[in-house]
Short mmCIF file of C-alpha atoms and ligand atoms in Angstrom, two decimals:
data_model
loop_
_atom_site.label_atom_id
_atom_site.label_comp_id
_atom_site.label_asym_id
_atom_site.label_seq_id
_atom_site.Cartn_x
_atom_site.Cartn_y
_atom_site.Cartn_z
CA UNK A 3 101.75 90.51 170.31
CA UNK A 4 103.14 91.98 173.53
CA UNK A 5 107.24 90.91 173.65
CA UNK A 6 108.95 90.33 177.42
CA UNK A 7 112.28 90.57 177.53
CA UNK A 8 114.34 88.71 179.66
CA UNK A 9 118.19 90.12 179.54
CA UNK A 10 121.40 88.33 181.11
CA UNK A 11 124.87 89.57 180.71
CA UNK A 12 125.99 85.32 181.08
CA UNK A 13 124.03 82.64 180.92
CA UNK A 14 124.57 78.83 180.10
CA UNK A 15 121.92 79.03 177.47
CA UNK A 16 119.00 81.45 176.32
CA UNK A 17 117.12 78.11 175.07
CA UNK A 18 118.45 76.01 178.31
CA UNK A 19 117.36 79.06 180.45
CA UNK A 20 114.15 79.12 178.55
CA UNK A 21 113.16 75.39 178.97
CA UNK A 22 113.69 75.45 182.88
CA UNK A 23 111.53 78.63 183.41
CA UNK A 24 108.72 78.10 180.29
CA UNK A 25 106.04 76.96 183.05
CA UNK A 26 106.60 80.36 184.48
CA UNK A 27 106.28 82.61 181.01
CA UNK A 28 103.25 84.72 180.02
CA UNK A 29 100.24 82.71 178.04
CA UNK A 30 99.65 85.71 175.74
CA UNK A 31 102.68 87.15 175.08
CA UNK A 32 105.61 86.36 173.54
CA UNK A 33 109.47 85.70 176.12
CA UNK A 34 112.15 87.29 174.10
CA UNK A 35 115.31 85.38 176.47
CA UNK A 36 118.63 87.63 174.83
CA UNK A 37 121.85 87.42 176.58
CA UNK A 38 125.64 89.03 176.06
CA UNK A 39 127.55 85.68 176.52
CA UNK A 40 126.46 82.28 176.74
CA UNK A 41 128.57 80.09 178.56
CA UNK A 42 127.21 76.32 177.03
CA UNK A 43 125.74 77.66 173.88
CA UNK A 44 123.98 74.76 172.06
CA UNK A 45 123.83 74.16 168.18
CA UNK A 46 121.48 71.54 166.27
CA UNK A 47 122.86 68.04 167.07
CA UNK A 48 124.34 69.02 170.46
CA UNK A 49 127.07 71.07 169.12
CA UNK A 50 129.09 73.26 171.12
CA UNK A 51 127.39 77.58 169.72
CA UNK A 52 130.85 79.51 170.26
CA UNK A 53 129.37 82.35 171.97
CA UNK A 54 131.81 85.02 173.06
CA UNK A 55 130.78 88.00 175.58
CA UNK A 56 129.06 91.01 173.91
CA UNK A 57 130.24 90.46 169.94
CA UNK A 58 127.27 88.59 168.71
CA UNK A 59 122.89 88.11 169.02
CA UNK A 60 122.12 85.33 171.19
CA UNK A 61 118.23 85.14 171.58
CA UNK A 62 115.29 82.55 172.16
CA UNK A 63 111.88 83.40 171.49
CA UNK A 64 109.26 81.60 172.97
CA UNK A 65 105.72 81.36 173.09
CA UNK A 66 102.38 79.07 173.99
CA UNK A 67 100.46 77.06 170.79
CA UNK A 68 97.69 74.53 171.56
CA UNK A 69 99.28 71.11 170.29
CA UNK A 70 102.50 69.51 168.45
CA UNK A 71 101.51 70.25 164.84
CA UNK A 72 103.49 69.16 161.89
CA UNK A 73 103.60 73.42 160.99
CA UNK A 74 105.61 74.00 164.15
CA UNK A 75 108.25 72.84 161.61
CA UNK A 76 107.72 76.03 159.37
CA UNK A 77 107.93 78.31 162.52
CA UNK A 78 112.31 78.04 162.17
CA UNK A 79 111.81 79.04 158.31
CA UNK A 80 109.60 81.76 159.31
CA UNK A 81 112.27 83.33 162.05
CA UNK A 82 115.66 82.61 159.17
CA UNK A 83 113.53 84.75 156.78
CA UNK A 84 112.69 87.19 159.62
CA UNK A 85 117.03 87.36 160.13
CA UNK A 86 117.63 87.96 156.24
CA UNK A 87 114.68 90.90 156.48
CA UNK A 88 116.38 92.76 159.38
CA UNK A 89 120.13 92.20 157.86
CA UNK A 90 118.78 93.24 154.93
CA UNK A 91 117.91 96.89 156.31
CA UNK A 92 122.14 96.67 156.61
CA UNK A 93 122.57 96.27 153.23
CA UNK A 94 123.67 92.64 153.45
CA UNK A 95 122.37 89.86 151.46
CA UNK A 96 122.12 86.29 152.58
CA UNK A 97 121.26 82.73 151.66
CA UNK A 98 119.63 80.08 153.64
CA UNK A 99 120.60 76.69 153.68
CA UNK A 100 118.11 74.44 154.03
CA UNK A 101 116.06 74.15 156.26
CA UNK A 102 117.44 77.13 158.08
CA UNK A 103 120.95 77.85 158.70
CA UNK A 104 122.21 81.61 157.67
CA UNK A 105 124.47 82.16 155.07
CA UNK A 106 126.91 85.55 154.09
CA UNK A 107 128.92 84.93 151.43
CA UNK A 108 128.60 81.08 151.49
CA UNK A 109 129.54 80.59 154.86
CA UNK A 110 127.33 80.13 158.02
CA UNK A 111 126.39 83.51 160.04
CA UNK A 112 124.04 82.06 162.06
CA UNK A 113 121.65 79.15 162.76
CA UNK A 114 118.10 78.47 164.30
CA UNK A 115 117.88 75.85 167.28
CA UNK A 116 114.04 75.03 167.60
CA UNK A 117 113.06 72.91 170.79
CA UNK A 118 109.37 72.38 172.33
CA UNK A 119 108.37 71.92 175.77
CA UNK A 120 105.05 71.25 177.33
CA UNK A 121 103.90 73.46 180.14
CA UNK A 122 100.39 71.74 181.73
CA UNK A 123 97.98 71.89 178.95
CA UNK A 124 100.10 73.84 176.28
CA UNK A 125 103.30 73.38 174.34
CA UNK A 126 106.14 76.08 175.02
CA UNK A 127 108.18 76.65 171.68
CA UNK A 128 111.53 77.68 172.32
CA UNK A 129 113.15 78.89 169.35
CA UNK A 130 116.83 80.10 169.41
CA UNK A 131 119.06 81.94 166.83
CA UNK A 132 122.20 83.04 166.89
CA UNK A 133 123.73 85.48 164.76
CA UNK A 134 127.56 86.62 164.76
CA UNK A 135 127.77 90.03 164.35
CA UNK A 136 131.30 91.13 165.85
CA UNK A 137 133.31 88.07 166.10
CA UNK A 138 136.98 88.43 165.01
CA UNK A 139 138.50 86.19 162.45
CA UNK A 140 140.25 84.57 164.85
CA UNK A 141 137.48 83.59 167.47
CA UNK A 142 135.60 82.32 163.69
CA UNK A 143 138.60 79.92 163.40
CA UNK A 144 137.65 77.94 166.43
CA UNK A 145 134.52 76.82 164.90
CA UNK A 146 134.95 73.24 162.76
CA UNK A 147 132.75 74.83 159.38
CA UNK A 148 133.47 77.62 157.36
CA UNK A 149 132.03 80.25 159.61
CA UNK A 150 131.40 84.08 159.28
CA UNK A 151 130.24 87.59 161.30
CA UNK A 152 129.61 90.83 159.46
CA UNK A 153 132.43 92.26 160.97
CA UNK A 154 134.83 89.61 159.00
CA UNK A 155 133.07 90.14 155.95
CA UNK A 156 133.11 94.11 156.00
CA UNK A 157 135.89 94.88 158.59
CA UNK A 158 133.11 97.39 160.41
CA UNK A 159 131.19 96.99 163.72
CA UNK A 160 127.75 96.64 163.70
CA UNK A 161 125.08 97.37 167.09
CA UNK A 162 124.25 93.86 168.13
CA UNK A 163 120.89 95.34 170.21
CA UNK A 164 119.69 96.74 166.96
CA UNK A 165 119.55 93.70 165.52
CA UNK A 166 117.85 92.01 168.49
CA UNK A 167 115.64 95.21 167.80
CA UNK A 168 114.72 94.79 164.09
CA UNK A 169 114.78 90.73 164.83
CA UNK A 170 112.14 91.03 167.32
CA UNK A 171 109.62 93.32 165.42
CA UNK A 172 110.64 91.26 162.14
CA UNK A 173 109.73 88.04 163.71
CA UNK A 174 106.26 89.20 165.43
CA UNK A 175 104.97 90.91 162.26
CA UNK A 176 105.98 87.56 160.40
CA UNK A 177 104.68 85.29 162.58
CA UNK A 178 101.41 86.95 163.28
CA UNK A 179 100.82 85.95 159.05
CA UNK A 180 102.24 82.46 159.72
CA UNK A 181 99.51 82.26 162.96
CA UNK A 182 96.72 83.23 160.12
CA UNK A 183 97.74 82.05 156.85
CA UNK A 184 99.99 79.15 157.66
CA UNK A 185 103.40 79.27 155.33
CA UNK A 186 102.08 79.69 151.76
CA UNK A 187 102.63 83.39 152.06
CA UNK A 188 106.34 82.98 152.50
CA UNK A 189 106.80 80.38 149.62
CA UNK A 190 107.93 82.34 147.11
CA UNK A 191 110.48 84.28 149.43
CA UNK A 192 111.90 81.03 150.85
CA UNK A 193 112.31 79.13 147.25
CA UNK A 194 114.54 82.72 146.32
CA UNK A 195 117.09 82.22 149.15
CA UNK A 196 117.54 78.71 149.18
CA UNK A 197 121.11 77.98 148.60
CA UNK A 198 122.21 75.56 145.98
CA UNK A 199 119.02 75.32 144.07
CA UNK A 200 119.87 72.64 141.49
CA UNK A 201 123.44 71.72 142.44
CA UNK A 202 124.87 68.76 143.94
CA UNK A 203 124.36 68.19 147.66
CA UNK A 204 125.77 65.98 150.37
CA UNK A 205 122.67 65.61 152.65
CA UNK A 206 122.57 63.71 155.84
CA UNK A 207 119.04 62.76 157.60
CA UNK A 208 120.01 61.77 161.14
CA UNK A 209 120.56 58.23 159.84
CA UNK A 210 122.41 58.12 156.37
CA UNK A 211 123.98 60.41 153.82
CA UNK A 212 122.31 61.01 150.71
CA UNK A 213 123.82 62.51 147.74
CA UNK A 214 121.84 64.17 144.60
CA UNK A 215 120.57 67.44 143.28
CA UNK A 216 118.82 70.18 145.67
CA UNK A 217 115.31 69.60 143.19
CA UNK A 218 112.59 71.85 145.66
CA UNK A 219 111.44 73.29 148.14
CA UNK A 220 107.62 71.85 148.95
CA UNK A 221 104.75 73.75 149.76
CA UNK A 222 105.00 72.71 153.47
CA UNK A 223 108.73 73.44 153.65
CA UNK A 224 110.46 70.24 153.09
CA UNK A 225 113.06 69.52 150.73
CA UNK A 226 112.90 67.13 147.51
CA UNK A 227 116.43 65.68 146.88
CA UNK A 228 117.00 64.01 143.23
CA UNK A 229 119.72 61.11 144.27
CA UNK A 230 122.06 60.20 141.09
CA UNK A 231 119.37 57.29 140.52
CA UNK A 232 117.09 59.37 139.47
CA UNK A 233 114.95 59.03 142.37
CA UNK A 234 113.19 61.51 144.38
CA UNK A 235 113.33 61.50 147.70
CA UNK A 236 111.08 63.87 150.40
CA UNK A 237 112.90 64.90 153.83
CA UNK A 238 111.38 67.16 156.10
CA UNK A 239 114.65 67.44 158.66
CA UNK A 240 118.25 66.70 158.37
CA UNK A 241 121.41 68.99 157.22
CA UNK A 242 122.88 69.63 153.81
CA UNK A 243 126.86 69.22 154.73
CA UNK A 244 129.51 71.53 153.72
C1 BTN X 13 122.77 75.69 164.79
O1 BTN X 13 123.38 74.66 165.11
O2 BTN X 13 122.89 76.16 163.67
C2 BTN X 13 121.84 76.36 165.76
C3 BTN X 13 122.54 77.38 166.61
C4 BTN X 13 121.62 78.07 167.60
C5 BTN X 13 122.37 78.98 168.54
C6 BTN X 13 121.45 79.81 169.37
S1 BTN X 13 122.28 81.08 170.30
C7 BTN X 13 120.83 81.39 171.20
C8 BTN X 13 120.20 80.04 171.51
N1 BTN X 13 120.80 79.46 172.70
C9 BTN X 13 121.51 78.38 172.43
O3 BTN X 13 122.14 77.71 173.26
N2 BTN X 13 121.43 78.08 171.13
C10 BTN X 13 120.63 79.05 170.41
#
């Protein structure tokens, strides 16, 4: 699949940006939106993404399917496994937490902010991921979880565009399978970096919190929680809380 990439040094938001100008993106290819800084960087649940000028990936990737399916869902697995791949070429190994936030060392490196909007007869997916690669300890401090770059964790620099790089040909090659064989083929790999397989979990699913064991991961992505009743109980979106 061909890849267009649209650069800014600032920008509010690659996935605002994105939304506004999807009617005008190529059918057939895939809109690769990357910027340096984002000045009103978004996060699931319309958090504030602390996105400081040239220490970190910001990037949406967008592209045209036919209809709102329920697998659009998988799509945000499908680009977290893409991140561990290409961080794994740096020798670092990560965790997800379900359903796709990035963890190093227990704490959050990045996270995956997946929005839909339809253009005429299609449906523009807008899928954004930011990654913190450079950020200082003390620019990690502003953010209200335990937060982390691979610069805190190693004290080195890393080359934020060759991330982007390895991202971006991760993702395609990934999602190309995903396009023909739907999400079975990345089962396996998904179950192995689930974090807290089997412990206790504070889980909240936009209207309650629910507390119980992680149990599994279902074939079609979603997440069985055991609650101490003995009960289990099937969500398909929400946040395990730290
Ligand atoms: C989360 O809350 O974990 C999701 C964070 C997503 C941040 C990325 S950075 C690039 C893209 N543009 C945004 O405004 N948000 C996403």
């Amino acid at each position: 699949m061909q890849v267009i990439r649209q650069h800014f040094e600032i920008i509010n938001s690659t996935n605002t940006w994105a939304k506004q100008y999807a009617t005008d993106f190529a059918r057939n290819a895939m809109t690769l939106v990357t910027a340096d800084e984002q000045t009103a960087g978004r996060g699931r649940y319309n958090r504030h993404w602390v996105s400081p000028p040239y220490q970190n990936v910001y990037a949406s990737f967008c592209f045209f399917e036919e209809k709102l399916t329920p697998a659009i869902g998988n799509i945000p697995q499908v680009l977290a496994l893409s991140a561990v791949a290409a961080l794994e070429t740096l020798s670092f190994q990560l965790k997800l937490k379900w359903p796709n936030d990035i963890l190093l060392n227990g704490k959050k490196l990045g996270g995956i902010l997946c929005e839909t909007t339809q253009c005429h007869d299609a449906i523009c997916v807008i899928i954004g991921i930011g990654i913190n690669i450079n950020m200082p300890l003390q620019d990690l401090q502003k953010i209200s979880l335990p937060a982390t770059s691979l610069f805190a964790e190693t004290g080195k620099q890393f080359d934020v565009q060759q991330v982007i790089s390895t991202l971006q040909d991760t993702f395609v090659q990934k999602l190309q399978l995903f396009k023909k064989e739907g999400f079975k083929p990345f089962l396996a790999e998904y179950r192995n970096f689930i974090a807290y397989s089997g412990q206790s979990i504070s889980f909240h699913d936009n209207r309650q919190v629910w507390k119980g064991c992680l149990y599994s991961i279902q074939d079609d992505g979603s997440m069985n929680l055991q609650l101490d009743s003995g009960e289990i109980k099937n969500f398909i979106a929400g946040e395990i809380l730290w």
